Tab-separated table of C-alpha atoms and ligand atoms in Angstrom:
chain	number	residue	atom	x	y	z
A	1	UNK	CA	104.356	100.423	64.179
A	2	UNK	CA	104.374	97.616	61.643
A	3	UNK	CA	108.157	97.706	61.496
A	4	UNK	CA	108.404	97.463	65.287
A	5	UNK	CA	106.058	94.469	65.324
A	6	UNK	CA	108.172	92.705	62.734
A	7	UNK	CA	111.350	93.238	64.772
A	8	UNK	CA	109.654	91.999	67.957
A	9	UNK	CA	108.697	88.818	66.134
A	10	UNK	CA	112.249	88.315	64.855
A	11	UNK	CA	113.692	88.737	68.331
A	12	UNK	CA	111.129	86.365	69.815
A	13	UNK	CA	112.216	83.680	67.332
A	14	UNK	CA	115.846	84.210	68.302
A	15	UNK	CA	115.005	83.993	72.002
A	16	UNK	CA	113.217	80.690	71.438
A	17	UNK	CA	116.444	79.147	70.182
A	18	UNK	CA	118.025	79.345	73.626
A	19	UNK	CA	117.249	77.222	76.673
A	20	UNK	CA	116.662	78.763	80.108
A	21	UNK	CA	120.139	77.536	81.112
A	22	UNK	CA	121.772	79.207	78.133
A	23	UNK	CA	119.966	82.476	78.826
A	24	UNK	CA	121.075	82.294	82.460
A	25	UNK	CA	124.701	81.781	81.452
A	26	UNK	CA	124.507	84.661	78.959
A	27	UNK	CA	122.923	86.844	81.629
A	28	UNK	CA	125.988	86.455	83.819
A	29	UNK	CA	128.216	87.891	81.091
A	30	UNK	CA	125.977	90.927	80.681
A	31	UNK	CA	125.614	91.515	84.420
A	32	UNK	CA	129.383	91.281	84.794
A	33	UNK	CA	129.777	94.113	82.283
A	34	UNK	CA	127.155	96.183	84.083
A	35	UNK	CA	129.101	95.700	87.319
A	36	UNK	CA	132.207	97.078	85.626
A	37	UNK	CA	130.446	100.245	84.493
A	38	UNK	CA	131.778	103.214	86.459
A	39	UNK	CA	128.449	105.003	86.062
A	40	UNK	CA	126.777	102.053	87.718
A	41	UNK	CA	129.399	101.653	90.418
A	42	UNK	CA	129.145	105.257	91.517
A	43	UNK	CA	125.334	105.291	91.540
A	44	UNK	CA	123.688	105.476	94.951
A	45	UNK	CA	120.106	105.037	93.806
A	46	UNK	CA	119.357	102.737	90.898
A	47	UNK	CA	116.161	101.825	89.161
A	48	UNK	CA	116.414	98.146	88.222
A	49	UNK	CA	113.936	95.683	86.721
A	50	UNK	CA	113.052	92.300	88.212
A	51	UNK	CA	113.562	90.049	85.185
A	52	UNK	CA	111.115	87.737	83.448
A	53	UNK	CA	112.488	84.332	82.336
A	54	UNK	CA	113.327	85.577	78.819
A	55	UNK	CA	115.219	88.671	79.976
A	56	UNK	CA	118.757	89.216	81.278
A	57	UNK	CA	118.466	87.739	84.766
A	58	UNK	CA	118.744	90.415	87.450
A	59	UNK	CA	117.475	88.532	90.512
A	60	UNK	CA	120.749	87.679	92.279
A	61	UNK	CA	122.296	90.947	91.228
A	62	UNK	CA	119.479	92.985	92.776
A	63	UNK	CA	119.998	91.201	96.098
A	64	UNK	CA	123.731	91.739	95.868
A	65	UNK	CA	123.625	95.493	95.233
A	66	UNK	CA	121.019	96.161	97.902
A	67	UNK	CA	123.921	96.020	100.371
A	68	UNK	CA	125.271	99.370	99.177
A	69	UNK	CA	122.697	100.982	96.891
A	70	UNK	CA	119.076	102.023	97.082
A	71	UNK	CA	117.219	99.827	94.624
A	72	UNK	CA	113.829	100.809	93.244
A	73	UNK	CA	111.655	98.684	90.969
A	74	UNK	CA	108.699	99.358	88.687
A	75	UNK	CA	105.162	98.493	89.691
A	76	UNK	CA	102.468	98.511	87.004
A	77	UNK	CA	99.560	100.647	88.215
A	78	UNK	CA	97.296	100.743	85.143
A	79	UNK	CA	97.308	100.093	81.400
A	80	UNK	CA	99.772	102.881	80.715
A	81	UNK	CA	101.760	103.716	83.816
A	82	UNK	CA	104.242	102.415	86.319
A	83	UNK	CA	105.269	103.766	89.689
A	84	UNK	CA	108.371	102.859	91.684
A	85	UNK	CA	108.662	101.070	94.983
A	86	UNK	CA	111.712	100.418	97.116
A	87	UNK	CA	113.113	96.903	97.003
A	88	UNK	CA	114.049	95.473	100.422
A	89	UNK	CA	114.085	91.672	100.066
A	90	UNK	CA	112.268	88.827	98.319
A	91	UNK	CA	109.757	88.468	101.170
A	92	UNK	CA	108.385	91.871	100.274
A	93	UNK	CA	107.549	91.003	96.681
A	94	UNK	CA	104.411	89.781	94.948
A	95	UNK	CA	103.300	89.007	91.407
A	96	UNK	CA	101.818	92.001	89.643
A	97	UNK	CA	100.462	92.592	86.153
A	98	UNK	CA	102.259	90.685	83.374
A	99	UNK	CA	103.522	88.149	85.958
A	100	UNK	CA	106.327	90.443	86.993
A	101	UNK	CA	107.427	90.343	90.641
A	102	UNK	CA	106.945	93.736	92.235
A	103	UNK	CA	107.924	95.143	95.637
A	104	UNK	CA	105.204	95.683	98.219
A	105	UNK	CA	107.232	98.247	100.184
A	106	UNK	CA	106.797	101.988	100.176
A	107	UNK	CA	106.300	104.056	97.033
A	108	UNK	CA	109.421	105.894	95.894
A	109	UNK	CA	108.733	109.303	94.391
A	110	UNK	CA	112.036	111.158	94.775
A	111	UNK	CA	112.684	110.724	91.073
A	112	UNK	CA	115.497	113.283	90.976
A	113	UNK	CA	117.560	110.985	93.228
A	114	UNK	CA	117.745	108.223	90.634
A	115	UNK	CA	121.316	108.168	89.322
A	116	UNK	CA	121.072	105.197	86.984
A	117	UNK	CA	118.128	103.373	85.411
A	118	UNK	CA	118.716	99.868	84.058
A	119	UNK	CA	116.116	99.091	81.412
A	120	UNK	CA	115.269	95.818	79.656
A	121	UNK	CA	114.234	95.735	76.009
A	122	UNK	CA	113.414	93.483	73.078
A	123	UNK	CA	116.092	95.175	70.962
A	124	UNK	CA	118.510	98.093	71.038
A	125	UNK	CA	120.691	99.740	68.420
A	126	UNK	CA	124.026	101.560	68.620
A	127	UNK	CA	122.285	104.920	68.903
A	128	UNK	CA	120.500	103.887	72.074
A	129	UNK	CA	117.116	103.400	70.428
A	130	UNK	CA	115.036	100.910	72.357
A	131	UNK	CA	112.289	98.522	71.335
A	132	UNK	CA	110.072	97.370	74.203
A	133	UNK	CA	107.238	94.875	74.291
A	134	UNK	CA	104.901	97.330	72.655
A	135	UNK	CA	102.998	99.015	75.461
A	136	UNK	CA	105.162	102.081	75.918
A	137	UNK	CA	105.377	101.856	79.729
A	138	UNK	CA	109.043	102.794	79.849
A	139	UNK	CA	108.647	105.561	77.256
A	140	UNK	CA	106.044	107.221	79.437
A	141	UNK	CA	107.934	106.693	82.678
A	142	UNK	CA	111.437	107.637	81.528
A	143	UNK	CA	110.221	111.121	80.565
A	144	UNK	CA	109.807	111.666	84.316
A	145	UNK	CA	113.489	110.963	85.027
A	146	UNK	CA	115.290	112.956	82.315
A	147	UNK	CA	118.506	113.266	84.335
A	148	UNK	CA	118.974	109.590	85.193
A	149	UNK	CA	121.680	107.802	83.192
A	150	UNK	CA	119.790	105.157	81.245
A	151	UNK	CA	121.463	101.829	80.569
A	152	UNK	CA	119.691	99.424	78.224
A	153	UNK	CA	120.385	95.790	79.010
A	154	UNK	CA	120.085	92.832	76.629
A	155	UNK	CA	121.581	89.664	75.249
A	156	UNK	CA	123.999	90.005	72.314
A	157	UNK	CA	121.442	88.805	69.801
A	158	UNK	CA	119.172	91.699	70.781
A	159	UNK	CA	121.645	94.303	69.514
A	160	UNK	CA	120.461	95.175	66.015
A	161	UNK	CA	121.536	97.555	63.254
A	162	UNK	CA	118.499	99.796	63.497
A	163	UNK	CA	115.556	100.035	65.898
A	164	UNK	CA	112.663	101.987	64.341
A	165	UNK	CA	111.931	104.925	66.583
A	166	UNK	CA	109.222	107.561	67.017
A	167	UNK	CA	108.947	110.873	68.866
A	168	UNK	CA	107.624	109.035	71.949
A	169	UNK	CA	110.556	106.666	72.277
A	170	UNK	CA	113.082	107.526	74.976
A	171	UNK	CA	116.701	106.755	74.096
A	172	UNK	CA	119.252	105.006	76.266
A	173	UNK	CA	122.556	106.677	77.143
A	174	UNK	CA	124.341	103.343	76.841
A	175	UNK	CA	123.539	99.758	75.901
A	176	UNK	CA	125.220	96.794	77.616
A	177	UNK	CA	124.899	93.267	76.251
B	1	ADP	P1	107.552	99.989	73.374
B	1	ADP	O1	108.372	101.189	73.721
B	1	ADP	O2	107.034	99.243	74.562
B	1	ADP	O3	108.217	99.119	72.370
B	1	ADP	P2	106.052	101.566	71.539
B	1	ADP	O4	107.229	102.458	71.437
B	1	ADP	O5	105.623	100.830	70.324
B	1	ADP	O6	106.223	100.476	72.684
B	1	ADP	O7	104.839	102.422	72.122
B	1	ADP	C1	103.603	101.782	72.408
B	1	ADP	C2	102.468	102.774	72.354
B	1	ADP	O8	102.574	103.718	73.409
B	1	ADP	C3	102.487	103.562	71.054
B	1	ADP	O9	101.166	103.587	70.534
B	1	ADP	C4	102.929	104.952	71.461
B	1	ADP	O10	102.365	105.919	70.648
B	1	ADP	C5	102.439	105.019	72.894
B	1	ADP	N1	103.259	105.946	73.682
B	1	ADP	C6	104.540	105.803	73.992
B	1	ADP	N2	104.972	106.833	74.747
B	1	ADP	C7	103.929	107.651	74.905
B	1	ADP	C8	103.725	108.885	75.576
B	1	ADP	N3	104.722	109.486	76.232
B	1	ADP	N4	102.499	109.427	75.560
B	1	ADP	C9	101.502	108.825	74.897
B	1	ADP	N5	101.617	107.655	74.232
B	1	ADP	C10	102.818	107.074	74.233
B	2	MG	MG1	108.904	102.728	72.544
């Protein structure tokens, strides 16, 4: 746990060195690569995340892909769990826990239909290990969608040599930065 906390702090310091504008520009590079992924292209139902200001920006991209994919987003329901709701448009969104925008539409529970899950993180390594913000929400949720292809998404500086990992941590199938 201590090791994970140390890495989170290191990444936070790195993030602070970039302006919002720089992070936005870097986000476009990452999103472009995600668009090129054949796994992503062929997915019909994708779990995305609606980004916070310090994460790879997904806002425009989510609107764009809604034209030909089903997009579902996490909604925090308590101190440990998320559920999914279908994203329709920005009018059907409100701020939830942690100041994350969440859809207000219907709950999505056909988990087996999720082809690809795009997951943010504080850090990732080459083996797909993921460091989150320290609450384990994704670790708990991703166990419920074992067959979805999991793509970790981050800025280049968030790719590290080794992410400390425990039995609870769920690995990514691929990391795009
Ligand atoms: P994050 O993945 O957000 O970086 P951690 O991996 O540090 O966070 O996990 C945060 C906490 O959640 C840890 O105390 C961990 O033991 C707990 N946790 C993670 N997944 C599970 C799970 N499936 N069941 C119970 N506790 C879990
Ligand atoms: Mg974890």
